[in-house]
mmCIF file of C-alpha atoms and ligand atoms in Angstrom:
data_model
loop_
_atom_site.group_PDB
_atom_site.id
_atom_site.type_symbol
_atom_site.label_atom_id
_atom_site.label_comp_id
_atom_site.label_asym_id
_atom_site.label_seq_id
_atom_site.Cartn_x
_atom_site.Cartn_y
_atom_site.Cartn_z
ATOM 1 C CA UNK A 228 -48.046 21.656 80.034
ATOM 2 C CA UNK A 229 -44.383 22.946 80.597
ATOM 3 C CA UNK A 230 -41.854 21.412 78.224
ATOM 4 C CA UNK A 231 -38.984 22.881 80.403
ATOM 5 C CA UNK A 232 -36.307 22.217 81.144
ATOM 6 C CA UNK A 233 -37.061 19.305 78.576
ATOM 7 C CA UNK A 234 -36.863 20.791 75.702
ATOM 8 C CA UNK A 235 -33.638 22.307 76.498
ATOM 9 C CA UNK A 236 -32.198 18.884 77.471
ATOM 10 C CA UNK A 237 -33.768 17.392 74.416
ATOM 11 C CA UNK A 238 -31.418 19.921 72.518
ATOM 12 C CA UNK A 239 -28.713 19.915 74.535
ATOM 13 C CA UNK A 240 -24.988 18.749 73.599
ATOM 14 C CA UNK A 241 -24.102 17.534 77.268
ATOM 15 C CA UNK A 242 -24.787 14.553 78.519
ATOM 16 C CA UNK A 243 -27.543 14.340 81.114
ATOM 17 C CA UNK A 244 -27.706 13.291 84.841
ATOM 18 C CA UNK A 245 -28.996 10.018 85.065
ATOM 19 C CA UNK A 246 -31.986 11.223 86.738
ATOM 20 C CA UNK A 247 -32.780 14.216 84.513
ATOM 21 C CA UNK A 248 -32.601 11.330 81.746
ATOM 22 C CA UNK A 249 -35.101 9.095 83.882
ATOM 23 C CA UNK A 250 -37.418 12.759 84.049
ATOM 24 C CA UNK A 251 -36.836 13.407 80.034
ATOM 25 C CA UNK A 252 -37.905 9.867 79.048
ATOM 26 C CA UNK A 253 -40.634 10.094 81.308
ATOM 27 C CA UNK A 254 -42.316 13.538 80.160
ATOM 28 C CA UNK A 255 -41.530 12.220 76.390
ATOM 29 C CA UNK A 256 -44.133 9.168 77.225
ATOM 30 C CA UNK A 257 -46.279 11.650 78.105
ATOM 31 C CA UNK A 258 -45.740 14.377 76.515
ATOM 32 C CA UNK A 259 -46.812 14.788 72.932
ATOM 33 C CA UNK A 260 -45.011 17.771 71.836
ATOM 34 C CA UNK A 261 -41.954 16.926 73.136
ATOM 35 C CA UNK A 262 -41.986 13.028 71.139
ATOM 36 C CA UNK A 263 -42.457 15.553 68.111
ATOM 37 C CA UNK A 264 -39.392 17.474 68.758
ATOM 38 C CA UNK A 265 -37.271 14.328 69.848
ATOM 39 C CA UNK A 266 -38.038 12.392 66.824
ATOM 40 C CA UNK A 267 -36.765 15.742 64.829
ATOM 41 C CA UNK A 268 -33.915 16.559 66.525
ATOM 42 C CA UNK A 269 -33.069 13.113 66.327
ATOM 43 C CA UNK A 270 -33.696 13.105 62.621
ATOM 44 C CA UNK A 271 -31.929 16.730 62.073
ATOM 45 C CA UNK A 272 -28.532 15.235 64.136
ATOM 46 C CA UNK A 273 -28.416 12.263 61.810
ATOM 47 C CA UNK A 274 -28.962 14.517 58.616
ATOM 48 C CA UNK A 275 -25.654 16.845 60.206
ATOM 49 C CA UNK A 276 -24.199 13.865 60.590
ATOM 50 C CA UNK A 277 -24.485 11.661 57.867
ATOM 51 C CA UNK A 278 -21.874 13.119 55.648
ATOM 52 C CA UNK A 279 -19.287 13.051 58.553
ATOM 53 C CA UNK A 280 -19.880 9.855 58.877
ATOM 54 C CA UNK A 281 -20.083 9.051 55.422
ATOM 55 C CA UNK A 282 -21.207 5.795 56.155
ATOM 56 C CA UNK A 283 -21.693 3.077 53.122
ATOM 57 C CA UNK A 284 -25.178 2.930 51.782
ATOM 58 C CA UNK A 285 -27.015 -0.458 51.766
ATOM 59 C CA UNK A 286 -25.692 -1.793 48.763
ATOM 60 C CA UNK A 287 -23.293 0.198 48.216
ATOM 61 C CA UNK A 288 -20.667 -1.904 47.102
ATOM 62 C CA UNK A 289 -23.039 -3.793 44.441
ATOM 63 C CA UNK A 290 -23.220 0.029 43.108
ATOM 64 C CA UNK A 291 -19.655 1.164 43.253
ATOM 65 C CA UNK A 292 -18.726 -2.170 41.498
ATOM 66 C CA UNK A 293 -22.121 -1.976 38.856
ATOM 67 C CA UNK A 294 -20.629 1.470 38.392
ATOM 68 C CA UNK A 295 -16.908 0.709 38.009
ATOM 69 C CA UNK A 296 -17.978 -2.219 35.330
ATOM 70 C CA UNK A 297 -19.982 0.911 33.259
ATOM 71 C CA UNK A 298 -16.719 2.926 33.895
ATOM 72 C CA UNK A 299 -14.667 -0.300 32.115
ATOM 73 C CA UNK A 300 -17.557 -1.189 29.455
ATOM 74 C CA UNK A 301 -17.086 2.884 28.254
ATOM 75 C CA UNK A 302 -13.536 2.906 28.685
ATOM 76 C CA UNK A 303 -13.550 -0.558 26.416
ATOM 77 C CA UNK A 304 -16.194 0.706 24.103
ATOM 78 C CA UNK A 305 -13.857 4.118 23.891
ATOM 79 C CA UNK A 306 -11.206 1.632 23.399
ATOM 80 C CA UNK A 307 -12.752 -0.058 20.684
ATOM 81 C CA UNK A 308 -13.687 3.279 18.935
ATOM 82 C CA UNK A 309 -10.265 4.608 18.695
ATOM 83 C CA UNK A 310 -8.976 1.012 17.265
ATOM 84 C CA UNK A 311 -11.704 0.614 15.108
ATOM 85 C CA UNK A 312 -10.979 4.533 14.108
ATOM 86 C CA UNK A 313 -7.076 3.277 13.591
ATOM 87 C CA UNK A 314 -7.983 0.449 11.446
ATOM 88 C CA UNK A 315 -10.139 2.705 9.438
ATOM 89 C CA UNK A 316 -7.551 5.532 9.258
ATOM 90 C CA UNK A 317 -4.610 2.770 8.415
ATOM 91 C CA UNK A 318 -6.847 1.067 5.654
ATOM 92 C CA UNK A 319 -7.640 4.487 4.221
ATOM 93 C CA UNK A 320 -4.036 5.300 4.124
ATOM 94 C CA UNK A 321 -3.219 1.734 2.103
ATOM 95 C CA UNK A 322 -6.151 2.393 -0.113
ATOM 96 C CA UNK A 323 -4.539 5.887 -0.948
ATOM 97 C CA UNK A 324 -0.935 4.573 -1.171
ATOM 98 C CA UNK A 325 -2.537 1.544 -3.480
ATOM 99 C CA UNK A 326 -4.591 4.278 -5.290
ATOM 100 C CA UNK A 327 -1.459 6.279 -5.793
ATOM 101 C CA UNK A 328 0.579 3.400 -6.812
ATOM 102 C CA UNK A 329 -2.284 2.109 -9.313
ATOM 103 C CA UNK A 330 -2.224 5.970 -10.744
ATOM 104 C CA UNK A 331 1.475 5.828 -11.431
ATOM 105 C CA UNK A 332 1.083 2.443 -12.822
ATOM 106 C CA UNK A 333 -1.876 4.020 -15.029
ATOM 107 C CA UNK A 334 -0.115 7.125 -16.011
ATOM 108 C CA UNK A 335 2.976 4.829 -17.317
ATOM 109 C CA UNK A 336 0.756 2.437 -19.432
ATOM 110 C CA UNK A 337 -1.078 5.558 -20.576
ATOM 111 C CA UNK A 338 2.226 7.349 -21.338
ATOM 112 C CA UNK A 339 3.296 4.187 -23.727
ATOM 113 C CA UNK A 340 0.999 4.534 -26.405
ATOM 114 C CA UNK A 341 1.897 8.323 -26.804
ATOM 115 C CA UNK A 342 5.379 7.508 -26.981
ATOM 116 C CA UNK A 343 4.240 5.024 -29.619
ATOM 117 C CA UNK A 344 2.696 7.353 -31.110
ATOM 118 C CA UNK A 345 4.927 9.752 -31.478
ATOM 119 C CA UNK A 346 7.590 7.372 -32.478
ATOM 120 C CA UNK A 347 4.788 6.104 -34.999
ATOM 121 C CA UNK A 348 5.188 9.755 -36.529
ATOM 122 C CA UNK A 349 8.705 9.806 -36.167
ATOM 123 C CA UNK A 350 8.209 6.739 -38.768
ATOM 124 C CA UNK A 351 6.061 8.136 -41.006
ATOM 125 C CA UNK A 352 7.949 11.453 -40.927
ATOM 126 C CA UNK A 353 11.180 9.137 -42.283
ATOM 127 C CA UNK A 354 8.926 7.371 -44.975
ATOM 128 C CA UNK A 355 7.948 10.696 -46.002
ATOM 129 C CA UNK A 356 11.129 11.727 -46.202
ATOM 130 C CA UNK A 357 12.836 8.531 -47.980
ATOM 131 C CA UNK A 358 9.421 9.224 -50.328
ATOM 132 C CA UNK A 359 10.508 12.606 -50.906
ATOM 133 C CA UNK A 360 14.165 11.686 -51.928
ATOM 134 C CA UNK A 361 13.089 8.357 -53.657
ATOM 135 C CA UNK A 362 10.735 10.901 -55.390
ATOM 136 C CA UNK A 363 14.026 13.183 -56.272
ATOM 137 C CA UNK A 364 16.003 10.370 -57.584
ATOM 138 C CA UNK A 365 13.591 8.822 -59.585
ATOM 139 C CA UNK A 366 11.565 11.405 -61.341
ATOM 140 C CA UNK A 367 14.227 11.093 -64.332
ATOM 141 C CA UNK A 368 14.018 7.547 -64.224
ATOM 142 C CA UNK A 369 9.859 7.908 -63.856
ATOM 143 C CA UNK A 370 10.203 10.259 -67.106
ATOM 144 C CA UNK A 371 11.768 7.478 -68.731
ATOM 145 C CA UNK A 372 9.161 5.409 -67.731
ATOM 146 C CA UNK A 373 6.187 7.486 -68.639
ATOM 147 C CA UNK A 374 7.073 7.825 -71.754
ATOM 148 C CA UNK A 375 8.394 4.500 -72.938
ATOM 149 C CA UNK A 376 5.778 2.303 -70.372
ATOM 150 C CA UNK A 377 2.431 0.988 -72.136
ATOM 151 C CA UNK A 378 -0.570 2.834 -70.177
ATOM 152 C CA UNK A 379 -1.972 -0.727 -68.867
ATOM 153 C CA UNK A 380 1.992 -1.072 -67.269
ATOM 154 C CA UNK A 381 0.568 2.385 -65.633
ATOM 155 C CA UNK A 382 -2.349 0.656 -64.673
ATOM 156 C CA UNK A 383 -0.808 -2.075 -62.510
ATOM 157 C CA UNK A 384 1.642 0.135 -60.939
ATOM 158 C CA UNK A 385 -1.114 2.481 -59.728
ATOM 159 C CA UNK A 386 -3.122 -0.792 -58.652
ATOM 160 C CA UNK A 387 0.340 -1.626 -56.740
ATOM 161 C CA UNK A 388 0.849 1.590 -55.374
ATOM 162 C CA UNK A 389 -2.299 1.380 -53.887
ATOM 163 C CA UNK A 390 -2.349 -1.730 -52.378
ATOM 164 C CA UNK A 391 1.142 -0.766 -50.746
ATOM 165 C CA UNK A 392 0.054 2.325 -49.854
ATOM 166 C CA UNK A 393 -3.278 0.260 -48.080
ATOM 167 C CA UNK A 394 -0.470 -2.123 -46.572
ATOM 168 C CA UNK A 395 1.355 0.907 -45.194
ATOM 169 C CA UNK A 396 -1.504 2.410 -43.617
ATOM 170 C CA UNK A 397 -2.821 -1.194 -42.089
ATOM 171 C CA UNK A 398 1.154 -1.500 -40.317
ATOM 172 C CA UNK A 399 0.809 2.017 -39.558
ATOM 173 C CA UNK A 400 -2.206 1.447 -37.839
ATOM 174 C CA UNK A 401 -0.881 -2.039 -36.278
ATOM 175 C CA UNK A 402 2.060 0.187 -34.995
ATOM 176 C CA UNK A 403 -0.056 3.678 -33.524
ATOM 177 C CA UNK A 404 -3.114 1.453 -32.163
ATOM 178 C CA UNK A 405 -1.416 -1.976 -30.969
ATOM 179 C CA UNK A 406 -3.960 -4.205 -29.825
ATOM 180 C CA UNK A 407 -4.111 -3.928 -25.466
ATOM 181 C CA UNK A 408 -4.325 -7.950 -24.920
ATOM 182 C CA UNK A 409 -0.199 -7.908 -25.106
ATOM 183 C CA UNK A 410 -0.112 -5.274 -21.531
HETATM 184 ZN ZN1 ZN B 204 -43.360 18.495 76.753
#
Protein backbone atom coordinates (compact mmCIF):
# COMPACT_ATOMS: atom_id res chain seq x y z
CA UNK A 1 0.00 0.00 0.00
CA UNK A 2 1.19 3.70 -0.53
CA UNK A 3 1.10 5.79 2.63
CA UNK A 4 1.66 8.99 0.48
CA UNK A 5 0.95 11.75 0.54
CA UNK A 6 -0.54 10.58 4.01
CA UNK A 7 2.09 10.28 5.88
CA UNK A 8 3.34 13.59 4.97
CA UNK A 9 -0.03 15.18 5.90
CA UNK A 10 -0.10 13.12 9.03
CA UNK A 11 3.19 15.10 9.89
CA UNK A 12 2.49 18.11 8.53
CA UNK A 13 2.18 21.63 10.45
CA UNK A 14 -0.48 23.13 7.92
CA UNK A 15 -3.75 22.68 8.08
CA UNK A 16 -5.33 20.41 5.49
CA UNK A 17 -7.96 20.89 2.68
CA UNK A 18 -11.07 19.66 3.79
CA UNK A 19 -11.00 17.00 1.32
CA UNK A 20 -7.40 15.83 1.78
CA UNK A 21 -8.70 15.54 5.55
CA UNK A 22 -11.85 13.45 4.33
CA UNK A 23 -8.86 11.18 2.16
CA UNK A 24 -6.43 11.07 5.47
CA UNK A 25 -9.22 9.86 7.79
CA UNK A 26 -10.25 7.56 5.29
CA UNK A 27 -6.81 5.69 4.47
CA UNK A 28 -6.22 5.82 8.49
CA UNK A 29 -9.52 3.41 8.77
CA UNK A 30 -7.88 1.44 6.54
CA UNK A 31 -4.70 1.69 6.76
CA UNK A 32 -2.81 0.02 9.55
CA UNK A 33 0.49 1.60 9.42
CA UNK A 34 -0.60 4.84 9.13
CA UNK A 35 -3.17 4.47 12.66
CA UNK A 36 0.40 3.49 14.08
CA UNK A 37 2.06 6.61 13.10
CA UNK A 38 -1.05 8.90 13.90
CA UNK A 39 -1.48 7.63 17.32
CA UNK A 40 2.50 8.53 17.73
CA UNK A 41 2.70 11.63 16.30
CA UNK A 42 -0.21 12.44 18.18
CA UNK A 43 1.40 11.19 21.34
CA UNK A 44 5.02 12.82 20.42
CA UNK A 45 3.03 16.53 19.81
CA UNK A 46 1.45 16.25 23.23
CA UNK A 47 4.85 15.16 24.91
CA UNK A 48 6.47 18.68 22.95
CA UNK A 49 3.76 20.19 24.20
CA UNK A 50 3.01 19.45 27.55
CA UNK A 51 5.51 21.64 29.22
CA UNK A 52 4.35 24.69 27.10
CA UNK A 53 1.32 24.17 28.19
CA UNK A 54 2.14 23.38 31.55
CA UNK A 55 -1.17 22.41 32.23
CA UNK A 56 -2.26 21.42 36.06
CA UNK A 57 -2.07 17.75 36.77
CA UNK A 58 -5.22 15.95 38.06
CA UNK A 59 -4.95 16.74 41.50
CA UNK A 60 -2.74 19.01 41.43
CA UNK A 61 -3.90 21.41 43.77
CA UNK A 62 -4.57 18.63 46.61
CA UNK A 63 -0.58 18.21 46.00
CA UNK A 64 0.65 21.74 45.89
CA UNK A 65 -1.45 22.37 49.09
CA UNK A 66 -0.36 18.57 50.81
CA UNK A 67 3.03 19.95 49.86
CA UNK A 68 2.83 23.55 51.11
CA UNK A 69 1.35 22.05 54.63
CA UNK A 70 4.90 19.71 54.71
CA UNK A 71 6.67 23.03 53.72
CA UNK A 72 4.77 24.76 57.07
CA UNK A 73 4.94 21.46 59.37
CA UNK A 74 9.14 21.70 58.63
CA UNK A 75 9.26 25.27 58.78
CA UNK A 76 7.20 24.88 62.35
CA UNK A 77 9.15 21.88 63.40
CA UNK A 78 12.47 24.13 62.38
CA UNK A 79 10.69 26.67 64.34
CA UNK A 80 10.29 24.69 67.26
CA UNK A 81 13.97 23.46 67.13
CA UNK A 82 15.53 26.78 67.24
CA UNK A 83 13.09 27.82 70.34
CA UNK A 84 13.48 24.76 72.00
CA UNK A 85 17.48 25.30 71.19
CA UNK A 86 16.91 29.06 72.81
CA UNK A 87 15.29 27.80 75.84
CA UNK A 88 18.02 25.33 76.25
CA UNK A 89 20.83 27.84 75.50
CA UNK A 90 18.99 30.60 77.95
CA UNK A 91 18.54 27.93 80.81
CA UNK A 92 22.16 26.89 80.38
CA UNK A 93 23.22 30.43 80.64
CA UNK A 94 21.02 30.89 84.16
CA UNK A 95 22.37 27.62 85.36
CA UNK A 96 25.98 29.06 84.73
CA UNK A 97 25.21 32.58 86.07
CA UNK A 98 23.43 30.61 89.24
CA UNK A 99 26.51 28.27 89.27
CA UNK A 100 28.76 31.26 89.26
CA UNK A 101 26.83 33.11 91.78
CA UNK A 102 26.58 29.86 94.13
CA UNK A 103 30.66 29.67 93.63
CA UNK A 104 31.14 33.19 94.85
CA UNK A 105 28.73 32.58 97.56
CA UNK A 106 30.88 29.28 98.33
CA UNK A 107 34.23 30.84 98.03
CA UNK A 108 33.03 33.67 100.69
CA UNK A 109 31.67 31.13 103.31
CA UNK A 110 34.81 29.11 102.61
CA UNK A 111 37.02 32.23 102.95
CA UNK A 112 35.37 32.89 106.65
CA UNK A 113 36.70 30.17 108.49
CA UNK A 114 40.32 30.97 107.25
CA UNK A 115 39.96 34.37 108.30
CA UNK A 116 38.84 32.81 111.57
CA UNK A 117 41.46 31.02 111.58
CA UNK A 118 43.94 33.15 111.14
CA UNK A 119 42.49 35.61 113.51
CA UNK A 120 42.27 32.42 115.88
CA UNK A 121 46.24 32.55 115.61
CA UNK A 122 46.41 36.07 115.80
CA UNK A 123 44.81 35.15 119.40
CA UNK A 124 46.89 32.65 120.40
CA UNK A 125 49.95 34.51 119.10
CA UNK A 126 48.77 37.47 121.84
CA UNK A 127 48.23 34.79 124.66
CA UNK A 128 51.57 33.64 123.89
CA UNK A 129 52.83 36.74 124.08
CA UNK A 130 50.93 38.13 127.35
CA UNK A 131 52.33 34.36 128.58
CA UNK A 132 55.68 35.32 127.70
CA UNK A 133 55.62 38.75 129.57
CA UNK A 134 53.35 37.41 132.45
CA UNK A 135 56.21 34.78 132.44
CA UNK A 136 58.90 37.87 132.67
CA UNK A 137 57.15 39.60 135.40
CA UNK A 138 56.48 36.88 137.50
CA UNK A 139 59.40 34.58 137.55
CA UNK A 140 60.69 36.69 140.72
CA UNK A 141 57.47 36.52 142.22
CA UNK A 142 57.29 32.48 141.10
CA UNK A 143 60.87 32.26 142.92
CA UNK A 144 59.26 33.53 145.86
CA UNK A 145 56.76 31.14 145.53
CA UNK A 146 58.77 28.05 144.93
CA UNK A 147 60.55 28.38 147.64
CA UNK A 148 58.23 29.49 150.40
CA UNK A 149 54.91 27.36 148.76
CA UNK A 150 54.27 23.77 150.40
CA UNK A 151 54.78 21.14 147.39
CA UNK A 152 50.91 19.99 147.66
CA UNK A 153 50.21 24.17 147.02
CA UNK A 154 52.43 23.04 143.79
CA UNK A 155 50.22 20.33 143.30
CA UNK A 156 46.94 22.23 142.88
CA UNK A 157 48.40 24.91 140.86
CA UNK A 158 49.72 22.39 138.31
CA UNK A 159 46.16 20.61 138.57
CA UNK A 160 44.84 24.35 137.79
CA UNK A 161 47.12 25.07 135.20
CA UNK A 162 46.01 22.22 133.52
CA UNK A 163 42.56 22.44 133.61
CA UNK A 164 42.96 26.16 132.27
CA UNK A 165 45.22 25.23 129.91
CA UNK A 166 42.32 22.26 128.80
CA UNK A 167 39.75 25.29 128.99
CA UNK A 168 41.97 27.31 126.67
CA UNK A 169 42.36 24.76 124.17
CA UNK A 170 38.36 23.74 124.28
CA UNK A 171 37.61 27.96 123.47
CA UNK A 172 40.37 27.74 121.14
CA UNK A 173 38.85 25.06 119.44
CA UNK A 174 35.15 26.64 119.87
CA UNK A 175 36.79 29.76 118.17
CA UNK A 176 39.06 27.91 114.97
CA UNK A 177 36.22 25.14 114.33
CA UNK A 178 32.77 27.03 115.11
CA UNK A 179 30.07 24.72 114.74
CA UNK A 180 28.34 25.32 110.77
CA UNK A 181 24.50 25.21 112.11
CA UNK A 182 24.95 29.24 112.87
CA UNK A 183 25.69 29.93 108.55
ZN1 LIG B 1 -0.95 4.07 5.03
Amino acid sequence: MDHQPFESWLTSDEPLLPEDEQKLHEHIESCESCRQLSYAWVEVQDMFREPQLALPSPGFAQRWQARLVEVQLRESERQQKLLSWAFFASMAGAALVLLGFMSIQFFSSVQAPIRLFIGGLTLIAGLLNLATAMQVAFIPFLNVIVVSVPTYWWLILVIAACLLTLVLAFSARRILYPRRVSQ
